[in-house]
Amino acid sequence: MKRVAYKGLTFEPYIESSRIQARITELASEITKEYEGKTPLFICVLNGAVPFAAALFQQINTDCEITFIRLKSYEGTSTTGVVKEVLGLAEDISGRDVIIVEDIIDTGFTIERLIEGIKGKAPKSVKIATLLLKPEALQTDIKPDYVGFSIPKKFIIGFGLDLDGLARNLPDIYVLCEDK
Ligand code: IMP
Ligand code: MG
């Protein structure tokens, strides 16, 4: 795998597609076991969680549903700290077993804000599945239930993760080179 460049920044290979897919398969079987007979509702956080949610959802082997919500907190390579709800939930989620699907949890502000909103709509249960977690960056008490990979506090792109909208299409995950 080669380095890639976006907006004058260079990124090197970090997590290969085959490793990502294998880990998603493990998470899907864990979720399938825990939600057998419950018809969970997956809430995919747009835009970044789409590749993860799609791969995860396809491998859930019990009845389930999926819906989407859109929030935004990032500009460039650092968080703005302000989370704006861009597109709300259409479904009635009261009494539902909800699983929020995120691409990455960094400070945790985005997911914290989302959970507040979701808990206000009286779901039966709420769990969090995130492909990536930066434990050292966390500034909230959020404890995700399903984590693909815990990574250091570095900026990454690919498999849904973007730099100002670009690089979401890459099947592998890349990390920002600090020497360039
Ligand atoms: P938080 O609110 O700081 O936890 O940020 C969460 C959101 O910021 C994620 O849903 C991503 O959209 C974005 N984000 C956080 N870290 C990265 C990264 O390393 N690359 C790309 N986007 C990121
Ligand atoms: Mg996101």
Tab-separated table of C-alpha atoms and ligand atoms in Angstrom:
chain	number	residue	atom	x	y	z
A	1	MET	CA	0.000	0.000	0.000
A	2	LYS	CA	1.193	3.457	-0.900
A	3	ARG	CA	0.952	6.835	0.734
A	4	VAL	CA	-1.908	9.101	-0.352
A	5	ALA	CA	-2.150	12.904	-0.390
A	6	TYR	CA	-5.113	15.257	0.103
A	7	LYS	CA	-5.026	19.041	0.352
A	8	GLY	CA	-1.231	19.094	0.625
A	9	LEU	CA	-1.191	16.572	3.505
A	10	THR	CA	0.403	13.119	3.231
A	11	PHE	CA	-1.106	10.004	4.807
A	12	GLU	CA	0.420	6.548	5.229
A	13	PRO	CA	-1.322	3.150	5.401
A	14	TYR	CA	-2.589	2.374	8.888
A	15	ILE	CA	-5.320	-0.310	8.970
A	16	GLU	CA	-5.755	-2.517	5.931
A	17	SER	CA	-9.165	-3.267	4.512
A	18	SER	CA	-8.901	-7.014	5.284
A	19	ARG	CA	-8.280	-6.258	8.985
A	20	ILE	CA	-11.185	-3.814	9.071
A	21	GLN	CA	-13.538	-6.347	7.500
A	22	ALA	CA	-12.400	-9.156	9.820
A	23	ARG	CA	-12.986	-6.993	12.890
A	24	ILE	CA	-16.447	-5.963	11.668
A	25	THR	CA	-17.327	-9.645	11.248
A	26	GLU	CA	-16.382	-10.233	14.913
A	27	LEU	CA	-18.461	-7.265	16.097
A	28	ALA	CA	-21.444	-8.403	14.016
A	29	SER	CA	-21.429	-11.861	15.542
A	30	GLU	CA	-21.178	-10.381	19.052
A	31	ILE	CA	-24.161	-8.076	18.343
A	32	THR	CA	-26.143	-10.888	16.701
A	33	LYS	CA	-25.771	-13.021	19.846
A	34	GLU	CA	-26.752	-10.209	22.199
A	35	TYR	CA	-29.790	-9.037	20.204
A	36	GLU	CA	-31.311	-12.381	19.144
A	37	GLY	CA	-35.108	-11.954	19.124
A	38	LYS	CA	-34.984	-8.191	19.833
A	39	THR	CA	-35.109	-6.499	16.377
A	40	PRO	CA	-32.575	-3.741	17.180
A	41	LEU	CA	-32.669	-0.410	15.339
A	42	PHE	CA	-29.259	0.687	14.088
A	43	ILE	CA	-28.845	4.459	13.872
A	44	CYS	CA	-26.035	5.214	11.443
A	45	VAL	CA	-24.404	8.604	11.965
A	46	LEU	CA	-23.946	10.192	8.533
A	47	ASN	CA	-21.738	10.658	6.646
A	48	GLY	CA	-18.684	8.918	8.065
A	49	ALA	CA	-20.283	5.789	9.515
A	50	VAL	CA	-21.845	4.644	6.220
A	51	PRO	CA	-19.176	2.093	5.166
A	52	PHE	CA	-18.964	0.670	8.708
A	53	ALA	CA	-22.733	0.572	9.208
A	54	ALA	CA	-23.289	-1.096	5.822
A	55	ALA	CA	-20.672	-3.802	6.443
A	56	LEU	CA	-21.868	-4.384	10.013
A	57	PHE	CA	-25.584	-4.406	9.177
A	58	GLN	CA	-25.166	-6.943	6.365
A	59	GLN	CA	-23.570	-9.393	8.765
A	60	ILE	CA	-26.192	-9.151	11.508
A	61	ASN	CA	-27.870	-12.509	11.572
A	62	THR	CA	-31.132	-11.683	13.361
A	63	ASP	CA	-34.026	-9.325	12.500
A	64	CYS	CA	-32.909	-5.685	12.578
A	65	GLU	CA	-33.611	-2.250	11.073
A	66	ILE	CA	-31.462	0.702	10.080
A	67	THR	CA	-31.981	4.463	9.954
A	68	PHE	CA	-29.763	7.526	9.622
A	69	ILE	CA	-28.972	10.766	11.436
A	70	ARG	CA	-26.557	13.513	10.541
A	71	LEU	CA	-24.457	15.628	12.889
A	72	LYS	CA	-21.396	17.741	12.335
A	73	SER	CA	-18.561	18.906	14.586
A	74	TYR	CA	-15.377	18.764	12.528
A	75	GLU	CA	-13.591	21.154	10.205
A	76	GLY	CA	-10.262	20.145	8.657
A	77	THR	CA	-8.173	17.991	10.978
A	78	SER	CA	-9.441	19.220	14.360
A	79	THR	CA	-12.753	19.305	16.208
A	80	THR	CA	-14.707	22.571	16.368
A	81	GLY	CA	-16.205	21.478	19.710
A	82	VAL	CA	-19.653	22.611	18.596
A	83	VAL	CA	-21.971	19.826	17.503
A	84	LYS	CA	-24.813	20.860	15.249
A	85	GLU	CA	-27.709	18.540	14.486
A	86	VAL	CA	-28.138	18.755	10.738
A	87	LEU	CA	-30.683	16.061	9.970
A	88	GLY	CA	-32.957	14.637	12.660
A	89	LEU	CA	-34.517	11.237	13.188
A	90	ALA	CA	-37.746	10.465	11.348
A	91	GLU	CA	-38.637	7.229	13.178
A	92	ASP	CA	-40.428	6.730	16.469
A	93	ILE	CA	-37.782	5.023	18.593
A	94	SER	CA	-39.761	4.704	21.824
A	95	GLY	CA	-39.476	1.192	23.265
A	96	ARG	CA	-36.799	0.254	20.711
A	97	ASP	CA	-33.407	-1.321	21.324
A	98	VAL	CA	-31.163	1.231	19.654
A	99	ILE	CA	-27.555	0.776	18.542
A	100	ILE	CA	-25.831	4.001	17.487
A	101	VAL	CA	-23.246	3.347	14.775
A	102	GLU	CA	-20.346	5.821	14.579
A	103	ASP	CA	-17.157	5.903	12.539
A	104	ILE	CA	-14.969	7.342	15.273
A	105	ILE	CA	-15.184	8.749	18.794
A	106	ASP	CA	-12.599	11.450	19.428
A	107	THR	CA	-13.529	13.921	22.209
A	108	GLY	CA	-16.895	12.158	22.593
A	109	PHE	CA	-18.886	15.407	22.311
A	110	THR	CA	-20.715	14.315	19.152
A	111	ILE	CA	-21.910	11.008	20.573
A	112	GLU	CA	-22.729	12.581	23.945
A	113	ARG	CA	-25.003	15.114	22.270
A	114	LEU	CA	-26.581	12.397	20.151
A	115	ILE	CA	-27.228	10.119	23.142
A	116	GLU	CA	-28.908	12.957	25.042
A	117	GLY	CA	-31.265	13.511	22.121
A	118	ILE	CA	-31.956	9.806	21.667
A	119	LYS	CA	-32.546	9.078	25.358
A	120	GLY	CA	-35.134	11.864	25.350
A	121	LYS	CA	-37.185	9.822	22.879
A	122	ALA	CA	-37.697	6.931	25.357
A	123	PRO	CA	-35.914	4.010	23.686
A	124	LYS	CA	-35.819	0.722	25.614
A	125	SER	CA	-32.021	0.585	25.456
A	126	VAL	CA	-29.155	2.477	23.815
A	127	LYS	CA	-25.754	1.026	22.940
A	128	ILE	CA	-22.886	2.457	20.928
A	129	ALA	CA	-20.890	0.731	18.192
A	130	THR	CA	-17.884	2.663	16.898
A	131	LEU	CA	-15.320	1.470	14.401
A	132	LEU	CA	-12.614	3.587	16.020
A	133	LEU	CA	-11.983	5.108	19.427
A	134	LYS	CA	-9.243	7.542	20.499
A	135	PRO	CA	-9.159	6.854	24.282
A	136	GLU	CA	-6.574	9.603	24.938
A	137	ALA	CA	-8.732	12.227	23.233
A	138	LEU	CA	-11.919	11.488	25.211
A	139	GLN	CA	-13.270	14.445	27.180
A	140	THR	CA	-16.563	12.825	28.238
A	141	ASP	CA	-17.609	9.725	30.205
A	142	ILE	CA	-18.746	7.919	27.068
A	143	LYS	CA	-18.043	4.170	27.111
A	144	PRO	CA	-18.829	2.602	23.740
A	145	ASP	CA	-20.155	-0.964	23.916
A	146	TYR	CA	-18.618	-2.214	20.662
A	147	VAL	CA	-15.240	-0.857	19.497
A	148	GLY	CA	-13.480	-1.925	16.311
A	149	PHE	CA	-10.055	-0.460	17.050
A	150	SER	CA	-8.629	1.773	19.794
A	151	ILE	CA	-6.059	4.116	18.271
A	152	PRO	CA	-3.739	6.897	19.452
A	153	LYS	CA	-4.702	10.568	19.171
A	154	LYS	CA	-3.879	10.876	15.476
A	155	PHE	CA	-5.794	12.125	12.466
A	156	ILE	CA	-6.903	9.352	10.144
A	157	ILE	CA	-8.839	9.093	6.870
A	158	GLY	CA	-10.446	6.376	4.734
A	159	PHE	CA	-13.268	3.845	5.170
A	160	GLY	CA	-15.760	6.673	5.727
A	161	LEU	CA	-13.406	9.062	7.536
A	162	ASP	CA	-12.743	12.286	5.674
A	163	LEU	CA	-10.572	15.319	5.307
A	164	ASP	CA	-13.062	18.052	4.418
A	165	GLY	CA	-15.282	15.559	2.588
A	166	LEU	CA	-12.485	13.736	0.748
A	167	ALA	CA	-11.049	10.215	1.200
A	168	ARG	CA	-14.227	8.555	2.512
A	169	ASN	CA	-14.112	6.188	-0.472
A	170	LEU	CA	-10.744	4.611	0.438
A	171	PRO	CA	-11.206	0.944	1.461
A	172	ASP	CA	-8.240	1.162	3.867
A	173	ILE	CA	-7.528	3.570	6.742
A	174	TYR	CA	-4.562	5.968	6.534
A	175	VAL	CA	-2.864	8.121	9.189
A	176	LEU	CA	-1.506	11.640	8.769
A	177	CYS	CA	2.287	11.623	8.392
A	178	GLU	CA	3.815	13.882	10.973
A	179	ASP	CA	7.118	14.281	9.108
A	180	LYS	CA	5.487	16.092	6.177
B	1	IMP	P1	-15.908	13.994	18.590
B	1	IMP	O1	-17.167	14.765	18.783
B	1	IMP	O2	-14.693	14.815	18.953
B	1	IMP	O3	-15.905	12.666	19.300
B	1	IMP	O4	-15.707	13.754	17.064
B	1	IMP	C1	-16.403	12.794	16.391
B	1	IMP	C2	-16.507	13.087	14.916
B	1	IMP	O5	-15.372	13.826	14.433
B	1	IMP	C3	-16.504	11.787	14.157
B	1	IMP	O6	-17.805	11.322	13.951
B	1	IMP	C4	-15.782	12.147	12.872
B	1	IMP	O7	-16.712	12.594	11.922
B	1	IMP	C5	-14.848	13.274	13.258
B	1	IMP	N1	-13.462	12.790	13.509
B	1	IMP	C6	-12.861	12.575	14.702
B	1	IMP	N2	-11.600	12.142	14.560
B	1	IMP	C7	-11.382	12.077	13.231
B	1	IMP	C8	-10.240	11.665	12.431
B	1	IMP	O8	-9.154	11.262	12.912
B	1	IMP	N3	-10.428	11.730	11.081
B	1	IMP	C9	-11.583	12.153	10.492
B	1	IMP	N4	-12.658	12.532	11.197
B	1	IMP	C10	-12.560	12.489	12.557
B	2	MG	MG	-18.853	11.131	12.084
